[in-house]
CSV table of C-alpha atoms in Angstrom, one decimal:
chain,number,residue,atom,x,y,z
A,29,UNK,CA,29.4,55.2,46.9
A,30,UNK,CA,27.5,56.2,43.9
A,31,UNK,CA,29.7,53.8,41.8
A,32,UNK,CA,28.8,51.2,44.4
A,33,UNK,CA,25.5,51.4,44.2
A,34,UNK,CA,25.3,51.6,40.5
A,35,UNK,CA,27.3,48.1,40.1
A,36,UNK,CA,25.0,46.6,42.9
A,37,UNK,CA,22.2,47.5,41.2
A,38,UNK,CA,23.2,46.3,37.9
A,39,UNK,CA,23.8,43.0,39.4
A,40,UNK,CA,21.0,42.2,40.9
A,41,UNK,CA,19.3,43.3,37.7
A,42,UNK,CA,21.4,41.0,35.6
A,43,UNK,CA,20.6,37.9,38.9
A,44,UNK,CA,16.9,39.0,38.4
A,45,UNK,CA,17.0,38.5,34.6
A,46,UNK,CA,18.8,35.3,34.7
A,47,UNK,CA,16.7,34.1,37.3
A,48,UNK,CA,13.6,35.2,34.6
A,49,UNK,CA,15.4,33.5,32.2
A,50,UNK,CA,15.8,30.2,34.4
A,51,UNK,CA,11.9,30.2,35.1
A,52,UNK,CA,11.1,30.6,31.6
A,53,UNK,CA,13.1,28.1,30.0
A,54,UNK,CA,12.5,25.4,32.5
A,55,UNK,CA,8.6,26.5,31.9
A,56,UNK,CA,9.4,25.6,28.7
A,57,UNK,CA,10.9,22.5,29.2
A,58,UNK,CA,8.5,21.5,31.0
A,59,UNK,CA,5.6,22.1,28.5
A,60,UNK,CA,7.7,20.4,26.0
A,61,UNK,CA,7.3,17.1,28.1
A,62,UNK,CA,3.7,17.6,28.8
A,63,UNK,CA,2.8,18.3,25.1
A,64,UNK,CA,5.4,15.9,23.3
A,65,UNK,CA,3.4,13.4,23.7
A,66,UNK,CA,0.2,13.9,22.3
A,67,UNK,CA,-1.6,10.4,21.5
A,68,UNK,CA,-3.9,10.0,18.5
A,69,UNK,CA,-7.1,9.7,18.3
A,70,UNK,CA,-7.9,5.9,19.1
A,71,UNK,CA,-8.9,3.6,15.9
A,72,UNK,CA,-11.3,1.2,16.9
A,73,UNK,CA,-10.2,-2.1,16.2
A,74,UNK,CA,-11.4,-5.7,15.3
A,75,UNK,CA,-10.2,-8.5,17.9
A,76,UNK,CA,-10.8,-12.3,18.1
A,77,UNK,CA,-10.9,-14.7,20.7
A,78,UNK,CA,-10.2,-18.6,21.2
A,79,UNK,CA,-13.1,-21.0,21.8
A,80,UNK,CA,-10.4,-23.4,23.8
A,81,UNK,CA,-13.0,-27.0,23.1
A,82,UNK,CA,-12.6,-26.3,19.7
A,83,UNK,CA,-9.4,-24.4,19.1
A,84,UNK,CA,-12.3,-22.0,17.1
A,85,UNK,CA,-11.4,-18.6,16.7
A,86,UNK,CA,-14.1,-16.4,16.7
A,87,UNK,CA,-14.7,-12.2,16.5
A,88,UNK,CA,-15.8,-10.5,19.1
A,89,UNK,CA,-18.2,-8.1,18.3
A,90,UNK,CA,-18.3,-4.0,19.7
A,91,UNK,CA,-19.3,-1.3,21.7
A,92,UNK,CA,-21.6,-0.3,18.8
A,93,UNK,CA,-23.7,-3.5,19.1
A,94,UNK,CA,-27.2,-3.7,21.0
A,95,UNK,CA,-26.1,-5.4,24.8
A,96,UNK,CA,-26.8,-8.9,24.8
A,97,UNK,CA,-25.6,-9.7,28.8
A,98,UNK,CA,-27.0,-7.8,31.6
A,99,UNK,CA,-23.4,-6.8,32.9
A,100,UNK,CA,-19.7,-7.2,31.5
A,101,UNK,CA,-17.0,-7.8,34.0
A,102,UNK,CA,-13.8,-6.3,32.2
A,103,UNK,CA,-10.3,-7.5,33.9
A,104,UNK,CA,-7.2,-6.2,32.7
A,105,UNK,CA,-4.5,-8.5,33.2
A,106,UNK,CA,-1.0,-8.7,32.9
A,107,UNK,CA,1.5,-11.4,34.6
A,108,UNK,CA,-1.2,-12.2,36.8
A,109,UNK,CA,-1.0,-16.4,36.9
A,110,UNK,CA,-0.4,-16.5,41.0
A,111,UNK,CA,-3.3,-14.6,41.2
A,112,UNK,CA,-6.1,-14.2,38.7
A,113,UNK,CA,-7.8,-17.5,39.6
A,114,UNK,CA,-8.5,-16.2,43.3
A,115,UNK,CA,-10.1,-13.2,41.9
A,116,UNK,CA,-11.9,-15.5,39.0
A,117,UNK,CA,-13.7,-18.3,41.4
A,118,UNK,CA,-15.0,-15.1,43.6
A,119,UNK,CA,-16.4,-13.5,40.5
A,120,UNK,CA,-17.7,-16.7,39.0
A,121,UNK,CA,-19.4,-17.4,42.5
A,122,UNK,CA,-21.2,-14.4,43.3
A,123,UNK,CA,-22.3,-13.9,39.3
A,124,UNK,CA,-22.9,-17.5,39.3
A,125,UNK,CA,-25.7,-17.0,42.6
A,126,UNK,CA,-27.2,-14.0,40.7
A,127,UNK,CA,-27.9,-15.8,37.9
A,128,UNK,CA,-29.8,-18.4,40.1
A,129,UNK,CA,-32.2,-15.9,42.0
A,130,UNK,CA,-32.6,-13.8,38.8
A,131,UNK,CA,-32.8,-15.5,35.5
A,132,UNK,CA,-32.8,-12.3,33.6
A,133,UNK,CA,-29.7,-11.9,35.2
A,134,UNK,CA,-26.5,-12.5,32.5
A,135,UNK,CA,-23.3,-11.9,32.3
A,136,UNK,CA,-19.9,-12.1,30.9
A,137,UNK,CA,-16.5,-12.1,31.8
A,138,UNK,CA,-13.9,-10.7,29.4
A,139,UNK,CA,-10.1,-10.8,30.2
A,140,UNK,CA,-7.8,-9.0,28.3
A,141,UNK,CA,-4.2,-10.6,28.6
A,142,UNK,CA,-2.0,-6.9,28.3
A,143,UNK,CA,1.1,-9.0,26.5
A,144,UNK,CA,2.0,-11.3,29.5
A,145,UNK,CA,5.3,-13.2,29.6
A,146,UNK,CA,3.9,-15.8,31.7
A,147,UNK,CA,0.9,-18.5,31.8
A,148,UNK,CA,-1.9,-15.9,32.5
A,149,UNK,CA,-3.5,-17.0,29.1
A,150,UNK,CA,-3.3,-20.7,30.2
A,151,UNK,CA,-4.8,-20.0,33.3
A,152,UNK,CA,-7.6,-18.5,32.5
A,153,UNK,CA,-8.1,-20.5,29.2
A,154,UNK,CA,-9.1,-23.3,31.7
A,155,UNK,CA,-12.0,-21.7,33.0
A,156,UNK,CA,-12.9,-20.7,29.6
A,157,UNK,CA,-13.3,-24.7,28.8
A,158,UNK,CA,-15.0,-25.1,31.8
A,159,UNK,CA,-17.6,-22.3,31.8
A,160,UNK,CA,-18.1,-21.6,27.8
A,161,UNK,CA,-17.1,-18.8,25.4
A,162,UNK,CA,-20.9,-17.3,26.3
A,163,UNK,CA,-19.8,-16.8,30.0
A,164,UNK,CA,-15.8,-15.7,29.6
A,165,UNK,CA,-13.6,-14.8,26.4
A,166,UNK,CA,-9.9,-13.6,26.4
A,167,UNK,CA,-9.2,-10.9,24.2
A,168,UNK,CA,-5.0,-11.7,23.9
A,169,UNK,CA,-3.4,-8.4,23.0
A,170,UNK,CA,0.0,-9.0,21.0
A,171,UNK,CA,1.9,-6.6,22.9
A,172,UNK,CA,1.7,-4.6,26.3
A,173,UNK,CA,-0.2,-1.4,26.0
A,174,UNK,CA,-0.7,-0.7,29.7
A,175,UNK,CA,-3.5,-1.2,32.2
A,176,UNK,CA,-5.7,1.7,30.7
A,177,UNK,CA,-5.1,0.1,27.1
A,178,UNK,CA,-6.0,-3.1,28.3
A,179,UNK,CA,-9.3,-2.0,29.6
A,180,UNK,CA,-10.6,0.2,27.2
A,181,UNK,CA,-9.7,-3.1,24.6
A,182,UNK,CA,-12.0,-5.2,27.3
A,183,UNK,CA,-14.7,-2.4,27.1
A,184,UNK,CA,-14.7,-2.1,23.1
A,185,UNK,CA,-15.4,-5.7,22.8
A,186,UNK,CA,-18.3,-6.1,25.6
A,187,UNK,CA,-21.7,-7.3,25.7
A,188,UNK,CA,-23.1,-5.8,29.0
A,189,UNK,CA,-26.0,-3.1,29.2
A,190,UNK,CA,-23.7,-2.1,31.9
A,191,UNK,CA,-19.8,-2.5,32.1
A,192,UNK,CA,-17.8,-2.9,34.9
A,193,UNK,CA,-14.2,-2.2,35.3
A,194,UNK,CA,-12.2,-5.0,37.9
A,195,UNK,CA,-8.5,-5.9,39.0
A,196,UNK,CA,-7.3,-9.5,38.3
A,197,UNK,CA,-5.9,-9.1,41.8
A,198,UNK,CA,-9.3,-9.5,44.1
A,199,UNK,CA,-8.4,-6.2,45.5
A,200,UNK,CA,-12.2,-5.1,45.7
A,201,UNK,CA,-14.6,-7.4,47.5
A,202,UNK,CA,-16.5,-8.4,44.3
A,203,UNK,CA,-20.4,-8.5,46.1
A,204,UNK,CA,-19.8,-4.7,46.7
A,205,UNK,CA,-20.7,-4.9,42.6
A,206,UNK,CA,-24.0,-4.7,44.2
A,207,UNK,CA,-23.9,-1.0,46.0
A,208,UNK,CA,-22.2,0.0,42.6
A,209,UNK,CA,-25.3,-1.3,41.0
A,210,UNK,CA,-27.9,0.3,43.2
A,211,UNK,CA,-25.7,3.1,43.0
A,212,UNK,CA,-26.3,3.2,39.1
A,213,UNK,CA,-30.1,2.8,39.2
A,214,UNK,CA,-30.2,5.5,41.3
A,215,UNK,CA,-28.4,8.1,39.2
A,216,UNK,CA,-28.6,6.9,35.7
A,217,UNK,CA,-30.1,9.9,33.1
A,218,UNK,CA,-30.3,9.2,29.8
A,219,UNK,CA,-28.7,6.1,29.1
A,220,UNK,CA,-25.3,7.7,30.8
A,221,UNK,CA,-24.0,6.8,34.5
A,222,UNK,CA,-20.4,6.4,36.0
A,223,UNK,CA,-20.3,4.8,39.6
A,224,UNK,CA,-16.3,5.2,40.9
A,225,UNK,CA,-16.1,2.5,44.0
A,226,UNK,CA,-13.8,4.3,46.7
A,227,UNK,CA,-11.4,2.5,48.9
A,228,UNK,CA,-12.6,3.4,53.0
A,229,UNK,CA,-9.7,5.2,53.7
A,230,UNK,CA,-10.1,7.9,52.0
A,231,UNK,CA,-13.4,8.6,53.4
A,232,UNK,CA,-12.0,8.5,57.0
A,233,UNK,CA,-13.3,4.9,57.3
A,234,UNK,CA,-11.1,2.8,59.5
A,235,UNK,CA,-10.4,-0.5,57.9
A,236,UNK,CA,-7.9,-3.0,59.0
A,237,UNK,CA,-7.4,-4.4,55.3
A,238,UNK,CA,-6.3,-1.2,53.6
A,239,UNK,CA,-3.3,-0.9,55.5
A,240,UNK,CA,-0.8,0.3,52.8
A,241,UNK,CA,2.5,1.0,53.3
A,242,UNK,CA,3.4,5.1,54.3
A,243,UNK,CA,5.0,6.2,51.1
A,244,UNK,CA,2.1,5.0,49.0
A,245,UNK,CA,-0.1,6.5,51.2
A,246,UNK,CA,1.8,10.2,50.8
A,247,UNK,CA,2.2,10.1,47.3
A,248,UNK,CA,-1.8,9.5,46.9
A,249,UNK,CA,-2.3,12.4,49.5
A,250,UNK,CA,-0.3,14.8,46.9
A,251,UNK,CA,-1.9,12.7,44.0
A,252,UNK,CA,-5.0,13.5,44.8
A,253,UNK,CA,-5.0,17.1,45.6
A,254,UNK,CA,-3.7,17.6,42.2
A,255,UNK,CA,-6.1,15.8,40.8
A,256,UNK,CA,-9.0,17.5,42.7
A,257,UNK,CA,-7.4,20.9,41.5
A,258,UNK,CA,-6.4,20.1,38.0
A,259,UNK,CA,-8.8,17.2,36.5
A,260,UNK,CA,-11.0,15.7,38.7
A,261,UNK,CA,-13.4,17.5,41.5
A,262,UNK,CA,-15.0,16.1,44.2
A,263,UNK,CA,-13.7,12.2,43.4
A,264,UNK,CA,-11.8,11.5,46.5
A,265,UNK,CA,-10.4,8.2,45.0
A,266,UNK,CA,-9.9,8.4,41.2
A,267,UNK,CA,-7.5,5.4,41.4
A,268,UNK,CA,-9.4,2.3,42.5
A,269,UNK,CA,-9.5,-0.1,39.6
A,270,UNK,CA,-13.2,-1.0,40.6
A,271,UNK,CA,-16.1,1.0,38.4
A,272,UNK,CA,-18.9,0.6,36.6
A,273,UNK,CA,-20.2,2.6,33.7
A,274,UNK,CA,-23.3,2.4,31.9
A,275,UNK,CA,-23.3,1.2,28.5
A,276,UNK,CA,-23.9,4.3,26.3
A,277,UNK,CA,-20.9,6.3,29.1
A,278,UNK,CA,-18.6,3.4,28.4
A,279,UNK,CA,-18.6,4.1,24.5
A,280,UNK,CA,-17.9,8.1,24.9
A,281,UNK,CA,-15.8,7.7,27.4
A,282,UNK,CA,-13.6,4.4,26.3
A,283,UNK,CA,-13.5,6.0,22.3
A,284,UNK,CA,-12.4,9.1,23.6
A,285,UNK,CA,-9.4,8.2,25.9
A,286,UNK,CA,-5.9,8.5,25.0
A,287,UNK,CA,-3.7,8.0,28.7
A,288,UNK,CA,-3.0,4.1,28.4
A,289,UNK,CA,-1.2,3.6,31.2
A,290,UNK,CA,-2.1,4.2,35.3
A,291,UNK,CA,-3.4,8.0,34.7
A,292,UNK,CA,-6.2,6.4,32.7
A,293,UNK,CA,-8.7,6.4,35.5
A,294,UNK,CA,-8.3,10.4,36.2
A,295,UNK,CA,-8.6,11.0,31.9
A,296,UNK,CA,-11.7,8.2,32.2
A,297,UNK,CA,-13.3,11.1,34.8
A,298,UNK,CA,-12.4,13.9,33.5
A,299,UNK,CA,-14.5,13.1,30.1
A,300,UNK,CA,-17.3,12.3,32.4
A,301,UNK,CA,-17.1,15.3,34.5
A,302,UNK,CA,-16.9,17.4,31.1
A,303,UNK,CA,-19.7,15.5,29.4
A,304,UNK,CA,-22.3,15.8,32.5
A,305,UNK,CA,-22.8,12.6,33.0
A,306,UNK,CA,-24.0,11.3,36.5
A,307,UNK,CA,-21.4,10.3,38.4
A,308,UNK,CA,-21.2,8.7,42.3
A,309,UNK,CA,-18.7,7.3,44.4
A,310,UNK,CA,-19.5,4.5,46.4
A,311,UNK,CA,-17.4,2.3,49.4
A,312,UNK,CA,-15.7,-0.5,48.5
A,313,UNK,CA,-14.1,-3.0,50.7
A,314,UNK,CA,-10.4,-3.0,49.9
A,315,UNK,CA,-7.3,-5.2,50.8
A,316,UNK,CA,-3.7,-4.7,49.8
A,317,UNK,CA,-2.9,-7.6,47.5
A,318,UNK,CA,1.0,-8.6,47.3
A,319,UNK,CA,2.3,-9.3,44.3
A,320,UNK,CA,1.9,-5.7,42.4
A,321,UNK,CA,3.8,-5.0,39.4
A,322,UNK,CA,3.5,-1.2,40.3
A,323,UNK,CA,7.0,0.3,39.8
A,324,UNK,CA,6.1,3.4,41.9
A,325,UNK,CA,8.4,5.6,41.5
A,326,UNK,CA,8.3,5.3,37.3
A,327,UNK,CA,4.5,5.6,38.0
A,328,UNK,CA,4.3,8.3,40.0
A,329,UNK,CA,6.6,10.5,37.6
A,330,UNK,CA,4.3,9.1,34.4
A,331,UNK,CA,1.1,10.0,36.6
A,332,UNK,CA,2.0,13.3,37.9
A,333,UNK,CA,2.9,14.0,34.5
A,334,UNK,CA,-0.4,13.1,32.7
A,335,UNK,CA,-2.4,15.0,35.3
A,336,UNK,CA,-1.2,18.2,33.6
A,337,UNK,CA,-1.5,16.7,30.0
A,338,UNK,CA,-4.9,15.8,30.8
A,339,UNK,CA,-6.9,19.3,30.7
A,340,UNK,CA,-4.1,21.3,28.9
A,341,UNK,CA,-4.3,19.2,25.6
A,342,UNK,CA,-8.3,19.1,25.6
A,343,UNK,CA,-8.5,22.7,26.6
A,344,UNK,CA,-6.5,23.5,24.1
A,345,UNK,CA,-8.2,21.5,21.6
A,346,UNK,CA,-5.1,18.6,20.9
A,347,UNK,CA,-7.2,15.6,22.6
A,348,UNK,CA,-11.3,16.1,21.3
A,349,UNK,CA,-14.2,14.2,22.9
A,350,UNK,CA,-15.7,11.0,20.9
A,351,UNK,CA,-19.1,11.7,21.1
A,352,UNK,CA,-21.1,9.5,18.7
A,353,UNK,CA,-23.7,7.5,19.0
């Protein structure tokens, strides 16, 4: 019996170590993929866009320059020819109306083609020759980067005292610019403000035009409560591609980022969170747009990922904060 109960307990000794073992190696593993890639620090860089009457091509200036527009409308874009004009002559209307009740009210409109294969540049380039290189620029990026990429590239090059962040889809109702804006004269200290507009659904607001399908609606359920534990507090909806950010934020904020892909929002608010700056989340009106080039399951392992590269590589000094001037 004795002899039993010595082999029984040198098994499950030996079970217990391997299972130790397991654990620690497949911790291991999985640091390796959080911390293998660790992006650089971001260079800022000189682009140039294409007056389209004149075939000029001209340099846009940077995030270091005095504002010369009231507010910069930044929309990443990639692929997006069936839909961007939608999303453009809504824009164009509403800033366009502004403009006429307020003539200190000016804007901008900067597009930044993410390396489309299509006739996204084409399309928009129209509008361009209708409206002026004063009113909308395309900044063409030679290669995909990803959305985050594309719209910290859109916010390096803008004008606005205040910058705001929109899909080429139409997604967001673009007149809800204006709670964003109240929003931001409300909490603005110091030059700094971040205003995140949140889709109704997550703030237990019925609304017949966010209907999304179940799985996407699971996978932002677990999403978020990682985020909220992890990165982000108190931002119910990190993931709406429809925020504005004051001026002096954007530059911090845009110079410091290095997620380029769809984690860029929750990075975006974890520098603000870190740096103090006021932040609010305000109701958006929100519809499912078809047409997504969302790969969601790709995304969701790539997202899920960053979430926990995020505070790991700035807490442990990797990723620093840009914080000049």
């Amino acid at each position: 019996f004795l002899f039993f109960f010595c082999i029984c307990g040198a098994m499950w000794f030996l079970s217990s170590l391997a299972l130790v073992a397991v654990v620690f190696f497949f911790g291991l593993f999985l640091l390796y993929q959080v911390l293998r890639d660790r992006e650089g620090e971001y260079r800022l860089e000189q682009y140039n866009f294409v007056d389209p009457r004149s075939n000029e091509i001209c340099p846009f200036g940077n995030i270091y320059d005095e504002p010369s527009k009231y507010i910069s409308v930044v929309i990443p874009a990639y692929n997006e020819q069936d839909r961007i004009s939608v999303m453009l002559d809504e824009t164009i209307e509403y800033l366009k109306e502004r403009e006429r009740l307020d003539d200190t009210f000016t804007w901008e409109l900067v597009i930044v083609d993410d390396g489309s294969r299509d006739k996204t540049v084409e399309v928009v380039q129209k509008y361009v020759a209708k409206h002026g290189t004063d009113l909308i620029r395309v900044n063409k990026l030679k290669k995909n980067v990803g959305k985050g990429g594309a719209v910290r590239r859109g916010t390096i090059v803008a004008r606005g005292e205040y910058i705001l962040m929109a899909d080429a889809d139409g997604a967001t109702r673009f007149s809800d610019f204006g709670k964003l804006e109240s929003s931001m004269h409300n909490i603005k200290q110091n030059g700094h403000g971040v205003i995140v507009g949140s889709r109704a659904q997550y703030h237990d607001v019925e609304s017949e035009s966010e209907r999304r399908p179940w799985y996407r609606n699971i996978s932002h359920i677990v999403f978020a409560l990682l985020v909220d534990t992890l990165c982000v507090k108190g931002v119910k909806d990190t993931q709406c591609g429809f925020k504005l950010f004051s001026r002096n934020s954007a530059r911090e904020i845009f110079l410091s980022m290095h997620i380029e892909r769809w984690a860029f929002d929750v990075e975006c608010l974890y520098i603000s969170q870190r740096k103090n700056f006021p932040i609010d989340e305000v109701i958006v009106e929100w519809a499912e747009i078809d047409g997504s080039h969302l790969s969601v399951i790709s995304a969701s392992v790539q997202m899920f990922k960053d979430i926990f590269r995020v505070p790991l590589l700035y807490r442990l000094g990797y990723w620093k904060f840009n914080s000049s001037v």
